[in-house]
CSV table of C-alpha atoms and ligand atoms in Angstrom, one decimal:
chain,number,residue,atom,x,y,z
I,12,MET,CA,-0.4,0.0,0.4
I,13,SER,CA,1.1,3.6,-0.7
I,14,GLY,CA,1.9,5.9,2.0
I,15,SER,CA,-1.1,8.0,1.1
I,16,ALA,CA,-2.8,5.5,1.3
I,17,ASN,CA,-1.9,4.0,4.2
I,18,ALA,CA,-2.3,7.0,5.8
I,19,ALA,CA,-6.0,7.4,4.5
I,20,ALA,CA,-6.7,3.8,5.6
I,21,GLN,CA,-4.9,3.8,8.9
I,22,ALA,CA,-7.5,7.7,9.1
I,23,GLY,CA,-10.9,6.7,7.4
I,24,ALA,CA,-10.8,3.1,10.4
I,25,SER,CA,-11.5,5.4,13.0
I,26,LYS,CA,-14.2,7.2,11.1
I,27,PHE,CA,-16.3,3.8,11.0
I,28,ALA,CA,-18.6,2.2,13.1
I,29,GLU,CA,-18.1,-0.7,11.9
I,30,GLU,CA,-14.5,-2.0,10.3
I,31,PRO,CA,-14.8,-1.7,6.1
I,32,ALA,CA,-13.3,-5.2,5.8
I,33,ALA,CA,-15.4,-6.7,8.4
I,34,ILE,CA,-18.3,-4.9,7.1
I,35,LEU,CA,-17.5,-6.9,3.3
I,36,ASP,CA,-16.2,-10.1,5.1
I,37,GLN,CA,-20.2,-10.1,6.6
I,38,LEU,CA,-20.9,-9.8,2.4
I,39,ARG,CA,-19.6,-12.2,1.5
I,40,GLU,CA,-20.8,-14.1,4.3
I,41,LEU,CA,-24.2,-13.7,3.2
I,42,ARG,CA,-23.7,-15.0,-0.4
I,43,THR,CA,-22.2,-18.1,0.6
I,44,HIS,CA,-25.2,-19.4,1.1
I,45,ASP,CA,-26.6,-18.0,-2.5
I,46,ALA,CA,-28.0,-19.5,-5.2
I,47,PRO,CA,-24.0,-20.6,-7.1
I,48,THR,CA,-24.1,-17.6,-9.6
I,49,HIS,CA,-22.0,-19.0,-11.2
I,50,GLY,CA,-20.4,-22.2,-13.3
I,51,GLY,CA,-23.8,-23.2,-14.3
I,52,HIS,CA,-25.1,-25.3,-11.4
I,53,VAL,CA,-29.1,-22.8,-11.6
I,54,LEU,CA,-30.6,-22.8,-14.6
I,55,SER,CA,-32.5,-19.7,-14.5
I,56,TYR,CA,-32.1,-16.1,-13.1
I,57,VAL,CA,-28.2,-16.3,-13.9
I,58,TYR,CA,-26.4,-16.1,-17.3
I,59,ASP,CA,-23.0,-16.8,-17.4
I,60,PRO,CA,-20.5,-16.4,-20.6
I,61,GLY,CA,-18.5,-18.6,-18.9
I,62,LEU,CA,-15.4,-15.5,-18.8
I,63,ALA,CA,-14.4,-14.9,-15.9
I,64,ALA,CA,-12.3,-11.4,-17.4
I,65,LEU,CA,-15.5,-10.9,-19.1
I,66,ASP,CA,-17.3,-10.5,-16.0
I,67,ASP,CA,-13.9,-8.2,-14.7
I,68,LEU,CA,-14.3,-6.5,-17.1
I,69,ALA,CA,-17.9,-5.6,-16.4
I,70,ALA,CA,-17.4,-5.2,-12.6
I,71,ASP,CA,-14.4,-2.6,-13.1
I,72,ALA,CA,-16.6,-0.4,-16.3
I,73,ALA,CA,-19.5,-0.2,-13.6
I,74,ARG,CA,-17.2,0.2,-10.5
I,75,LEU,CA,-16.0,3.5,-13.2
I,76,MET,CA,-19.7,4.9,-13.4
I,77,GLN,CA,-20.8,3.9,-10.1
I,78,PRO,CA,-20.4,8.0,-8.5
I,79,VAL,CA,-22.6,9.3,-12.6
I,80,ASN,CA,-25.9,10.0,-11.6
I,81,GLY,CA,-27.7,8.0,-15.0
I,82,LEU,CA,-30.9,10.6,-14.8
I,83,ASP,CA,-28.8,14.0,-17.0
I,84,PRO,CA,-26.5,13.1,-20.1
I,85,THR,CA,-26.5,17.1,-20.4
I,86,THR,CA,-24.3,17.0,-17.3
I,87,PHE,CA,-23.0,13.3,-17.7
I,88,GLY,CA,-22.5,13.2,-21.3
I,89,SER,CA,-20.9,10.2,-20.5
I,90,VAL,CA,-24.2,8.8,-19.4
I,91,ALA,CA,-25.7,9.8,-23.9
I,92,ALA,CA,-22.3,8.4,-24.9
I,93,LEU,CA,-23.0,5.6,-24.0
I,94,GLU,CA,-26.7,4.9,-24.6
I,95,ARG,CA,-25.9,5.7,-27.8
I,96,ASP,CA,-23.0,3.2,-29.3
I,97,LEU,CA,-25.8,0.3,-27.1
I,98,LEU,CA,-28.8,0.7,-28.4
I,99,GLY,CA,-27.4,1.4,-32.1
I,100,PHE,CA,-25.5,-2.1,-31.5
I,101,VAL,CA,-28.5,-3.5,-30.7
I,102,ARG,CA,-30.6,-1.7,-33.1
I,103,GLY,CA,-28.2,-3.1,-35.9
I,104,LEU,CA,-28.3,-7.4,-34.0
I,105,LEU,CA,-32.3,-6.2,-34.7
I,106,HIS,CA,-32.9,-4.8,-38.0
I,107,GLY,CA,-33.9,-1.8,-36.9
I,108,ASP,CA,-33.5,1.3,-39.5
I,109,ALA,CA,-32.8,4.8,-38.6
I,110,ASP,CA,-36.6,5.3,-38.3
I,111,VAL,CA,-35.6,2.8,-34.9
I,112,VAL,CA,-34.7,5.3,-31.8
I,113,GLY,CA,-34.5,3.5,-28.2
I,114,THR,CA,-33.8,3.9,-24.4
I,115,VAL,CA,-31.6,2.0,-22.2
I,116,THR,CA,-33.9,1.3,-19.2
I,117,THR,CA,-33.2,-0.8,-16.7
I,118,GLY,CA,-34.6,-4.2,-16.7
I,119,GLY,CA,-36.8,-6.4,-18.9
I,120,THR,CA,-39.8,-4.9,-16.5
I,121,GLU,CA,-38.9,-1.8,-17.6
I,122,SER,CA,-39.0,-2.2,-21.1
I,123,CYS,CA,-42.3,-4.0,-21.4
I,124,LEU,CA,-44.3,-0.6,-18.8
I,125,LEU,CA,-43.2,1.3,-21.0
I,126,ALA,CA,-43.7,0.0,-24.1
I,127,VAL,CA,-47.3,-0.3,-23.1
I,128,LYS,CA,-47.2,3.1,-21.5
I,129,THR,CA,-46.4,4.4,-24.8
I,130,ALA,CA,-49.4,2.3,-26.7
I,131,ARG,CA,-51.9,3.6,-24.3
I,132,ASP,CA,-50.8,6.8,-24.8
I,133,VAL,CA,-50.1,6.7,-29.0
I,134,TRP,CA,-54.1,5.0,-28.7
I,135,ARG,CA,-55.7,8.4,-26.8
I,136,LEU,CA,-55.0,10.5,-29.8
I,137,THR,CA,-57.4,9.5,-31.1
I,138,HIS,CA,-59.3,7.7,-29.4
I,139,GLU,CA,-61.6,7.8,-26.4
I,140,GLY,CA,-62.7,5.2,-23.6
I,141,THR,CA,-59.8,2.1,-21.9
I,142,PRO,CA,-57.1,0.5,-24.1
I,143,ARG,CA,-56.9,-3.8,-24.7
I,144,LEU,CA,-54.0,-5.1,-24.2
I,145,LEU,CA,-54.6,-7.9,-26.5
I,146,MET,CA,-51.2,-11.0,-26.4
I,147,PRO,CA,-51.2,-14.6,-25.6
I,148,VAL,CA,-51.6,-15.7,-21.5
I,149,THR,CA,-47.8,-17.4,-22.1
I,150,ALA,CA,-46.5,-13.5,-22.5
I,151,HIS,CA,-44.2,-12.1,-19.4
I,152,ALA,CA,-46.1,-11.1,-16.1
I,153,ALA,CA,-44.3,-7.9,-17.0
I,154,PHE,CA,-47.2,-6.9,-19.2
I,155,GLN,CA,-49.8,-8.0,-16.1
I,156,LYS,CA,-48.4,-5.5,-14.3
I,157,ALA,CA,-47.8,-3.0,-17.0
I,158,ALA,CA,-52.2,-3.5,-17.8
I,159,HIS,CA,-52.6,-3.4,-14.4
I,160,TYR,CA,-50.3,0.1,-13.5
I,161,PHE,CA,-51.2,1.7,-16.6
I,162,GLY,CA,-55.3,1.0,-16.5
I,163,LEU,CA,-55.4,-1.4,-19.7
I,164,THR,CA,-58.0,-4.2,-19.4
I,165,LEU,CA,-55.2,-7.5,-20.6
I,166,ASP,CA,-57.1,-9.4,-22.7
I,167,LEU,CA,-55.1,-12.7,-22.5
I,168,ILE,CA,-55.7,-15.6,-25.8
I,169,PRO,CA,-55.1,-18.7,-24.4
I,170,VAL,CA,-53.0,-21.5,-25.9
I,171,SER,CA,-52.1,-24.6,-27.2
I,172,GLU,CA,-51.2,-27.1,-24.3
I,173,THR,CA,-47.9,-27.1,-26.0
I,174,GLY,CA,-48.1,-23.3,-25.7
I,175,GLU,CA,-48.7,-21.8,-28.9
I,176,VAL,CA,-51.6,-19.5,-29.7
I,177,SER,CA,-53.4,-19.8,-33.4
I,178,VAL,CA,-53.2,-16.6,-35.6
I,179,ALA,CA,-57.6,-17.3,-35.6
I,180,ASP,CA,-57.6,-16.7,-32.0
I,181,VAL,CA,-55.7,-13.1,-32.1
I,182,GLU,CA,-57.3,-12.0,-35.3
I,183,SER,CA,-60.5,-12.9,-33.3
I,184,ARG,CA,-59.7,-10.7,-30.6
I,185,LEU,CA,-58.8,-7.2,-32.8
I,186,GLY,CA,-60.7,-4.3,-32.8
I,187,ASP,CA,-60.0,-0.4,-32.3
I,188,ASP,CA,-59.7,0.0,-28.9
I,189,VAL,CA,-56.5,-2.3,-28.5
I,190,ALA,CA,-54.1,-0.2,-27.7
I,191,LEU,CA,-51.3,-3.0,-28.2
I,192,VAL,CA,-51.0,-6.2,-29.1
I,193,VAL,CA,-48.0,-8.4,-26.8
I,194,MET,CA,-45.6,-10.8,-29.4
I,195,SER,CA,-42.7,-12.9,-27.4
I,196,ALA,CA,-39.1,-13.5,-29.2
I,197,PRO,CA,-39.5,-16.4,-27.4
I,198,SER,CA,-41.8,-17.4,-24.5
I,199,TYR,CA,-40.5,-17.7,-20.8
I,200,PRO,CA,-43.0,-20.7,-19.7
I,201,VAL,CA,-42.9,-22.4,-22.8
I,202,ALA,CA,-40.4,-20.5,-25.4
I,203,ALA,CA,-42.3,-20.8,-28.0
I,204,LEU,CA,-42.1,-18.3,-30.7
I,205,ASP,CA,-44.8,-16.6,-31.4
I,206,PRO,CA,-46.1,-16.4,-34.5
I,207,ILE,CA,-45.2,-12.3,-35.0
I,208,ALA,CA,-44.9,-11.9,-38.8
I,209,GLU,CA,-48.0,-13.5,-39.5
I,210,VAL,CA,-50.1,-11.2,-36.3
I,211,ALA,CA,-47.9,-8.4,-37.4
I,212,ALA,CA,-49.5,-7.9,-41.3
I,213,LEU,CA,-53.0,-8.2,-39.1
I,214,THR,CA,-52.4,-5.7,-36.8
I,215,SER,CA,-50.5,-3.4,-39.5
I,216,GLU,CA,-53.1,-3.0,-41.9
I,217,ARG,CA,-55.3,-1.8,-38.7
I,218,GLY,CA,-53.1,0.7,-37.8
I,219,ILE,CA,-52.5,-1.6,-34.2
I,220,ALA,CA,-49.0,-1.4,-32.8
I,221,LEU,CA,-47.3,-4.3,-31.7
I,222,HIS,CA,-44.5,-5.0,-29.5
I,223,VAL,CA,-42.2,-7.9,-29.6
I,224,ASP,CA,-41.5,-8.9,-26.4
I,225,ALA,CA,-37.1,-10.3,-27.0
I,226,CYS,CA,-36.7,-9.6,-23.2
I,227,ILE,CA,-35.4,-12.8,-22.9
I,228,GLY,CA,-34.8,-13.8,-26.4
I,229,GLY,CA,-32.4,-10.2,-28.2
I,230,LEU,CA,-29.3,-10.3,-27.8
I,231,VAL,CA,-29.0,-14.1,-28.1
I,232,LEU,CA,-31.8,-15.1,-31.3
I,233,PRO,CA,-29.8,-13.1,-33.3
I,234,PHE,CA,-27.7,-15.5,-33.3
I,235,TRP,CA,-29.4,-18.7,-33.8
I,236,ARG,CA,-29.2,-20.4,-36.5
I,237,GLY,CA,-32.6,-20.9,-38.4
I,238,LEU,CA,-35.1,-19.0,-37.6
I,239,PRO,CA,-37.8,-16.8,-39.6
I,240,ALA,CA,-38.0,-12.9,-38.9
I,241,TRP,CA,-39.1,-11.6,-35.4
I,242,ASP,CA,-37.7,-7.7,-34.9
I,243,PHE,CA,-37.8,-4.0,-37.1
I,244,ALA,CA,-37.0,-7.3,-39.9
I,245,VAL,CA,-40.6,-7.7,-39.3
I,246,PRO,CA,-42.5,-4.6,-41.0
I,247,GLY,CA,-45.7,-4.4,-38.4
I,248,VAL,CA,-43.7,-4.4,-35.2
I,249,THR,CA,-43.4,-0.9,-33.8
I,250,SER,CA,-41.0,-1.9,-30.7
I,251,VAL,CA,-38.6,-4.5,-29.2
I,252,SER,CA,-37.6,-4.8,-25.7
I,253,ALA,CA,-33.7,-6.6,-25.5
I,254,ASP,CA,-32.5,-6.9,-21.8
I,255,LEU,CA,-27.8,-6.1,-22.0
I,256,HIS,CA,-29.1,-8.0,-17.9
I,257,LYS,CA,-29.7,-11.2,-19.4
I,258,TYR,CA,-28.5,-13.2,-23.1
I,259,GLY,CA,-26.1,-9.4,-22.9
I,260,TYR,CA,-24.2,-11.4,-19.8
I,261,ALA,CA,-24.3,-7.4,-17.9
I,262,PRO,CA,-25.1,-7.0,-13.8
I,263,LYS,CA,-28.8,-6.8,-14.0
I,264,GLY,CA,-30.0,-3.9,-14.3
I,265,VAL,CA,-29.6,-3.4,-17.9
I,266,SER,CA,-31.8,-3.1,-21.1
I,267,VAL,CA,-33.7,-1.8,-24.0
I,268,LEU,CA,-37.0,-0.4,-25.9
I,269,LEU,CA,-36.4,0.1,-29.4
I,270,GLN,CA,-39.1,1.8,-30.6
I,271,ARG,CA,-40.2,2.2,-34.4
I,272,GLY,CA,-41.0,5.8,-35.7
I,273,ARG,CA,-39.6,9.2,-33.4
I,274,ASP,CA,-42.8,10.7,-33.0
I,275,ARG,CA,-43.9,7.5,-31.3
I,276,GLN,CA,-41.0,7.2,-29.2
I,277,ARG,CA,-41.7,10.5,-28.0
I,278,ALA,CA,-45.2,9.7,-26.3
I,279,GLN,CA,-42.8,8.2,-23.7
I,280,TYR,CA,-41.5,10.3,-22.3
I,281,PHE,CA,-42.6,12.5,-18.9
I,282,ALA,CA,-41.7,15.9,-18.9
I,283,THR,CA,-43.2,18.6,-16.3
I,284,THR,CA,-42.1,22.5,-16.3
I,285,ARG,CA,-44.6,22.5,-13.7
I,286,TRP,CA,-42.4,22.6,-10.6
I,287,PRO,CA,-40.0,25.2,-9.2
I,288,GLY,CA,-37.1,22.7,-9.4
I,289,TYR,CA,-35.3,21.7,-12.4
I,290,PRO,CA,-37.0,20.1,-15.4
I,291,VAL,CA,-38.2,16.6,-14.8
I,292,VAL,CA,-37.8,15.0,-19.0
I,293,ASN,CA,-36.6,11.4,-18.9
I,294,PRO,CA,-38.5,7.9,-20.9
I,295,THR,CA,-38.5,5.7,-17.6
I,296,ILE,CA,-40.2,5.1,-15.0
I,297,LEU,CA,-36.7,5.8,-12.8
I,298,GLY,CA,-35.0,9.0,-12.0
I,299,SER,CA,-32.0,9.1,-10.5
I,300,LYS,CA,-30.3,5.5,-11.1
I,301,SER,CA,-27.3,4.0,-11.5
I,302,ALA,CA,-25.2,4.6,-14.9
I,303,GLY,CA,-23.6,1.3,-13.4
I,304,PRO,CA,-25.0,-1.2,-15.3
I,305,LEU,CA,-25.3,0.3,-18.1
I,306,ALA,CA,-21.5,1.1,-18.6
I,307,ALA,CA,-20.7,-2.6,-17.6
I,308,ALA,CA,-23.4,-3.5,-20.4
I,309,TRP,CA,-21.5,-1.8,-23.1
I,310,ALA,CA,-18.5,-3.0,-22.0
I,311,ILE,CA,-19.7,-6.5,-22.4
I,312,THR,CA,-20.5,-5.7,-25.8
I,313,HIS,CA,-17.0,-4.3,-27.2
I,314,ALA,CA,-15.1,-6.5,-25.9
I,315,LEU,CA,-17.0,-9.9,-27.5
I,316,GLY,CA,-18.3,-8.0,-30.9
I,317,ARG,CA,-20.4,-9.5,-32.8
I,318,ASP,CA,-18.4,-12.4,-33.9
I,319,GLY,CA,-18.1,-12.7,-29.4
I,320,PHE,CA,-21.9,-13.4,-29.0
I,321,GLN,CA,-22.0,-15.8,-32.1
I,322,ARG,CA,-19.7,-18.0,-30.0
I,323,LEU,CA,-21.5,-17.6,-26.9
I,324,ALA,CA,-24.7,-18.2,-28.7
I,325,ASP,CA,-23.7,-21.6,-30.9
I,326,SER,CA,-22.7,-23.1,-27.7
I,327,CYS,CA,-25.5,-22.5,-26.0
I,328,GLN,CA,-27.1,-24.2,-29.8
I,329,ARG,CA,-24.9,-26.4,-28.5
I,330,SER,CA,-26.1,-27.5,-25.3
I,331,THR,CA,-29.5,-26.9,-25.9
I,332,ASP,CA,-29.7,-29.6,-28.9
I,333,ALA,CA,-27.8,-31.8,-26.3
I,334,ILE,CA,-30.4,-30.9,-22.9
I,335,ILE,CA,-33.7,-31.7,-25.9
I,336,THR,CA,-32.1,-34.7,-27.5
I,337,ALA,CA,-30.9,-36.3,-23.8
I,338,ILE,CA,-34.4,-35.3,-21.7
I,339,GLY,CA,-36.2,-37.2,-24.8
I,340,ASN,CA,-34.2,-40.4,-24.4
I,341,ILE,CA,-36.1,-40.1,-20.2
I,342,GLU,CA,-38.5,-42.1,-20.0
I,343,GLY,CA,-40.9,-40.4,-18.3
I,344,LEU,CA,-40.5,-37.3,-19.5
I,345,ARG,CA,-41.2,-35.2,-22.4
I,346,VAL,CA,-40.1,-31.8,-23.7
I,347,LEU,CA,-43.5,-29.0,-24.2
I,348,GLY,CA,-44.2,-27.8,-27.2
I,349,THR,CA,-41.0,-26.4,-29.8
I,350,PRO,CA,-39.0,-24.4,-28.2
I,351,VAL,CA,-36.5,-21.8,-30.0
I,352,GLY,CA,-33.6,-20.5,-28.4
I,353,PRO,CA,-31.5,-21.8,-25.2
I,354,LEU,CA,-34.5,-22.1,-22.5
I,355,LEU,CA,-36.9,-24.6,-22.9
I,356,ALA,CA,-39.7,-26.2,-20.7
I,357,VAL,CA,-40.3,-30.6,-19.6
I,358,ALA,CA,-43.8,-32.0,-18.8
I,359,ALA,CA,-44.7,-35.4,-17.8
I,360,ASP,CA,-44.8,-37.7,-20.4
I,361,ARG,CA,-48.6,-38.5,-19.7
I,362,SER,CA,-47.8,-41.9,-22.8
I,363,ALA,CA,-45.5,-43.4,-19.9
I,364,GLY,CA,-48.9,-44.8,-18.5
I,365,LEU,CA,-48.5,-44.3,-14.1
I,366,ASP,CA,-45.4,-46.1,-13.5
I,367,GLY,CA,-43.5,-44.9,-16.2
I,368,GLN,CA,-44.1,-40.8,-15.8
I,369,VAL,CA,-42.3,-38.5,-14.0
I,370,ASP,CA,-43.3,-36.0,-12.1
I,371,PRO,CA,-41.9,-33.0,-13.7
I,372,HIS,CA,-41.7,-31.3,-9.6
I,373,HIS,CA,-40.5,-34.5,-8.3
I,374,TRP,CA,-38.2,-34.4,-10.5
I,375,ALA,CA,-36.5,-31.0,-10.1
I,376,ASP,CA,-37.1,-31.1,-6.8
I,377,ALA,CA,-34.1,-34.3,-6.7
I,378,ALA,CA,-32.5,-32.5,-9.3
I,379,ARG,CA,-31.3,-29.9,-6.2
I,380,GLY,CA,-30.7,-32.3,-4.5
I,381,MET,CA,-27.4,-33.0,-6.8
I,382,GLY,CA,-26.5,-30.3,-6.8
I,383,PHE,CA,-28.4,-27.6,-10.0
I,384,ILE,CA,-31.3,-26.1,-9.4
I,385,LEU,CA,-34.2,-25.7,-11.7
I,386,GLN,CA,-36.9,-24.1,-11.9
I,387,LEU,CA,-41.0,-25.2,-10.8
I,388,GLN,CA,-43.7,-23.9,-12.8
I,389,PRO,CA,-47.2,-24.6,-11.9
I,390,ALA,CA,-49.6,-25.7,-13.7
I,391,ALA,CA,-52.0,-23.0,-14.7
I,392,ALA,CA,-53.9,-21.7,-18.5
I,393,GLY,CA,-54.0,-25.2,-19.9
I,394,ILE,CA,-49.9,-25.7,-19.8
I,395,PRO,CA,-49.5,-28.4,-17.7
I,396,PRO,CA,-46.9,-28.6,-15.0
I,397,THR,CA,-43.2,-28.7,-16.7
I,398,THR,CA,-40.3,-27.2,-14.8
I,399,HIS,CA,-38.5,-23.8,-17.1
I,400,LEU,CA,-34.3,-24.4,-18.2
I,401,THR,CA,-32.9,-21.2,-19.2
I,402,ILE,CA,-29.7,-23.1,-20.4
I,403,THR,CA,-26.0,-20.1,-21.0
I,404,PRO,CA,-23.0,-20.5,-22.6
I,405,VAL,CA,-21.3,-22.3,-19.7
I,406,THR,CA,-23.6,-25.0,-19.7
I,407,GLU,CA,-21.6,-26.6,-21.5
I,408,SER,CA,-18.5,-26.9,-19.3
I,409,VAL,CA,-20.5,-28.9,-16.7
I,410,LEU,CA,-23.1,-31.3,-20.1
I,411,PRO,CA,-22.1,-34.6,-18.9
I,412,GLU,CA,-23.0,-34.7,-15.3
I,413,LEU,CA,-26.2,-31.9,-16.1
I,414,LEU,CA,-27.3,-35.2,-18.4
I,415,GLY,CA,-25.7,-37.7,-15.3
I,416,VAL,CA,-28.1,-35.8,-12.8
I,417,LEU,CA,-31.3,-35.1,-15.4
I,418,THR,CA,-30.9,-38.9,-15.9
I,419,LYS,CA,-31.3,-40.1,-12.3
I,420,ALA,CA,-33.6,-37.6,-10.7
I,421,ALA,CA,-35.7,-38.7,-13.0
I,422,ASP,CA,-34.9,-42.3,-11.4
I,423,ALA,CA,-34.9,-41.3,-8.7
I,424,VAL,CA,-38.7,-40.2,-8.8
I,425,ARG,CA,-41.1,-42.7,-11.5
I,426,GLY,CA,-43.7,-43.0,-11.0
I,427,GLN,CA,-44.4,-40.7,-8.1
I,428,PRO,CA,-47.8,-39.0,-9.5
I,429,HIS,CA,-48.0,-35.2,-8.7
I,430,VAL,CA,-48.9,-33.6,-4.8
I,431,ASP,CA,-52.3,-33.5,-4.3
I,432,ALA,CA,-53.4,-30.2,-2.1
I,433,THR,CA,-57.2,-30.8,-1.6
I,434,PRO,CA,-56.2,-31.9,1.3
I,435,LEU,CA,-53.9,-29.7,2.8
I,436,LEU,CA,-56.6,-26.7,1.6
I,437,GLY,CA,-59.2,-28.3,2.4
I,438,GLY,CA,-58.6,-27.1,6.6
I,439,LEU,CA,-58.2,-23.5,5.3
I,440,PRO,CA,-60.9,-21.0,6.9
I,441,PRO,CA,-63.6,-19.4,4.4
I,442,LEU,CA,-62.5,-17.2,3.0
I,443,THR,CA,-65.4,-14.4,3.5
I,444,GLY,CA,-63.6,-10.8,2.5
I,445,PRO,CA,-60.3,-9.2,2.0
I,446,LEU,CA,-57.5,-10.5,3.8
I,447,ASP,CA,-55.5,-9.4,6.9
I,448,SER,CA,-51.4,-10.1,7.2
I,449,ASP,CA,-51.8,-12.4,10.9
I,450,THR,CA,-54.4,-14.4,9.4
I,451,ALA,CA,-52.2,-14.7,5.8
I,452,ALA,CA,-49.2,-15.6,7.7
I,453,ALA,CA,-51.4,-18.1,10.4
I,454,ILE,CA,-52.1,-19.2,7.5
I,455,LEU,CA,-48.2,-19.8,5.4
I,456,ALA,CA,-47.7,-21.2,8.9
I,457,GLY,CA,-50.1,-24.1,8.5
I,458,PHE,CA,-47.9,-25.2,5.1
I,459,GLY,CA,-45.5,-24.8,7.0
I,460,ILE,CA,-44.1,-22.2,5.3
I,461,GLY,CA,-42.2,-20.1,9.1
I,462,ALA,CA,-41.9,-16.5,9.9
I,463,GLY,CA,-39.0,-16.4,8.6
I,464,GLY,CA,-40.6,-17.3,5.0
I,465,ALA,CA,-37.8,-20.2,5.0
I,466,LEU,CA,-39.3,-23.0,2.4
I,467,PRO,CA,-39.2,-26.0,2.5
I,468,ASP,CA,-36.4,-28.1,0.8
I,469,ALA,CA,-39.3,-30.2,-1.4
I,470,LEU,CA,-40.9,-27.2,-4.0
I,471,ALA,CA,-42.9,-29.7,-5.1
I,472,PRO,CA,-45.8,-29.8,-2.5
I,473,LEU,CA,-45.5,-26.1,-2.2
I,474,LEU,CA,-46.1,-25.3,-6.6
I,475,ALA,CA,-49.3,-28.0,-5.8
I,476,ILE,CA,-51.0,-25.5,-3.1
I,477,ILE,CA,-50.6,-22.9,-5.6
I,478,GLU,CA,-52.0,-24.4,-8.3
I,479,ALA,CA,-54.8,-25.8,-5.5
I,480,THR,CA,-55.4,-22.5,-4.2
I,481,PRO,CA,-57.5,-19.9,-6.4
I,482,PRO,CA,-55.1,-17.0,-7.8
I,483,PRO,CA,-56.7,-14.6,-5.6
I,484,LEU,CA,-56.0,-16.4,-2.4
I,485,ALA,CA,-52.7,-17.2,-3.1
I,486,GLU,CA,-51.5,-13.9,-4.4
I,487,ARG,CA,-52.5,-12.8,-1.3
I,488,LEU,CA,-50.3,-15.3,1.0
I,489,LEU,CA,-46.7,-15.1,-2.3
I,490,THR,CA,-47.5,-11.7,-1.0
I,491,GLU,CA,-47.3,-11.8,2.7
I,492,LEU,CA,-44.5,-14.8,2.1
I,493,LEU,CA,-42.5,-12.2,0.1
I,494,ALA,CA,-43.0,-8.9,2.6
I,495,ARG,CA,-42.5,-10.8,5.4
I,496,LEU,CA,-39.2,-11.4,4.2
I,497,VAL,CA,-37.6,-8.1,4.5
I,498,GLU,CA,-39.6,-6.7,7.4
I,499,PRO,CA,-36.5,-6.2,10.4
I,500,PRO,CA,-37.1,-7.9,13.3
I,501,ALA,CA,-40.2,-6.9,15.9
R,606,PLP,C1,-40.0,-13.3,-22.2
R,606,PLP,C2,-39.4,-11.4,-21.2
R,606,PLP,N1,-40.0,-10.9,-20.9
R,606,PLP,C3,-39.9,-9.6,-19.6
R,606,PLP,C4,-39.0,-10.9,-18.3
R,606,PLP,C5,-38.5,-9.6,-17.8
R,606,PLP,O1,-37.3,-9.2,-17.1
R,606,PLP,P1,-36.9,-8.3,-16.0
R,606,PLP,O2,-37.3,-9.3,-14.6
R,606,PLP,O3,-35.6,-7.7,-16.5
R,606,PLP,O4,-37.3,-7.6,-15.3
R,606,PLP,C6,-38.4,-11.1,-18.3
R,606,PLP,C7,-37.7,-12.0,-17.4
R,606,PLP,O5,-37.5,-13.5,-17.2
R,606,PLP,C8,-38.5,-12.7,-20.1
R,606,PLP,O6,-37.9,-13.8,-20.0
């Protein structure tokens, strides 16, 4: 340590209530209880390129921008420069021309919210009444949140058992009150690539906006081999969301929303000069915000370039193909539908008979016991219970081990029926009105979920409860669970 750094450290030590080194030790200790973010053992939430140098670069870039306020690109010109560059990179990937402009947001949900808000405000220029948001039930829940926040009527189109939406069903629901249709590229629950070109032909001839949610696919599908056009190459697509903090491998907090047409995109902005402070004029939901994830994403795109992204996508494609083949060879399981991109859903193969079937939730619990964390998805909207896998470049480095576990976990639970939650639900008091917090906590405790929010080891019974509980009650109970998780001790 240099003399001045040493002096500063000594002077600093007495200024703090707790020593910085001890504080960081606490943080490290807390992190040891988390699911591992690197190494390919968690197949959702995290997107590990398997390149430590890329993570270091991202961390260094974020650190350099740490003190900057991303709110104001006029005061911090670096923010404008990074956004311009990053938007240009993603626009190029998504076949946008000079008429496509955009915004860097803090994540997929913010991009989806803003796509809906923009469409609503453009619709209102020429319509009155309540606008409708039309989308397959497999579109990400962020759009349900958007309809709720921004006062649109949510119109969910049913899908087939394997998650495909029919163009005729979309067409039959189009109308003058539809402010936005959402298609996914691909959808999260089943990885279906919605019929974007066919629906775009219908929406554009009626002047209806069409958003393509490529939050998960946006930085990987451009490199996926053998796909039909799904982005701005399709006339009639009016906006696309794409997350840099997924297959852009950036730390959480960065996504882009691209809109076709400046006039449309200007409706995304909120601007006011009607208060005595600084004019608030921005295209995002947040005000002050970190510029760190933006800088990290920007640095990663420069380090990888298109060739680097192609190599990582190729790795994902090899691993995904291998996993699909392996699951096809496991008696009692099946891959649902035709997944597009590096994610898939696995269901029980009913043709295997009761003894030969593998319940996907018991399977996920067994795989967890063997060191791989898969994501359980409840049966809903006609889609059976499934287990979700997100495949990332690092998956290839653990592929033989993963395939072995997928097979062994299936062998361990084959023939075990899906959990029947009816006996548990039988003990519920009749619900006559809104549930207060203590009653909700008592019901959770009855299900074996304690005040600390500690989840049971086996998640299959919990998912069965979610499947069997009427949605308003299940949503209230899960709210209680999450809210109590962050309550300070009494
Ligand atoms: C298709 C899709 N849209 C939107 C989102 C929401 O993104 P975020 O979690 O970054 O808010 C996700 C997240 O997985 C997604 O897969």
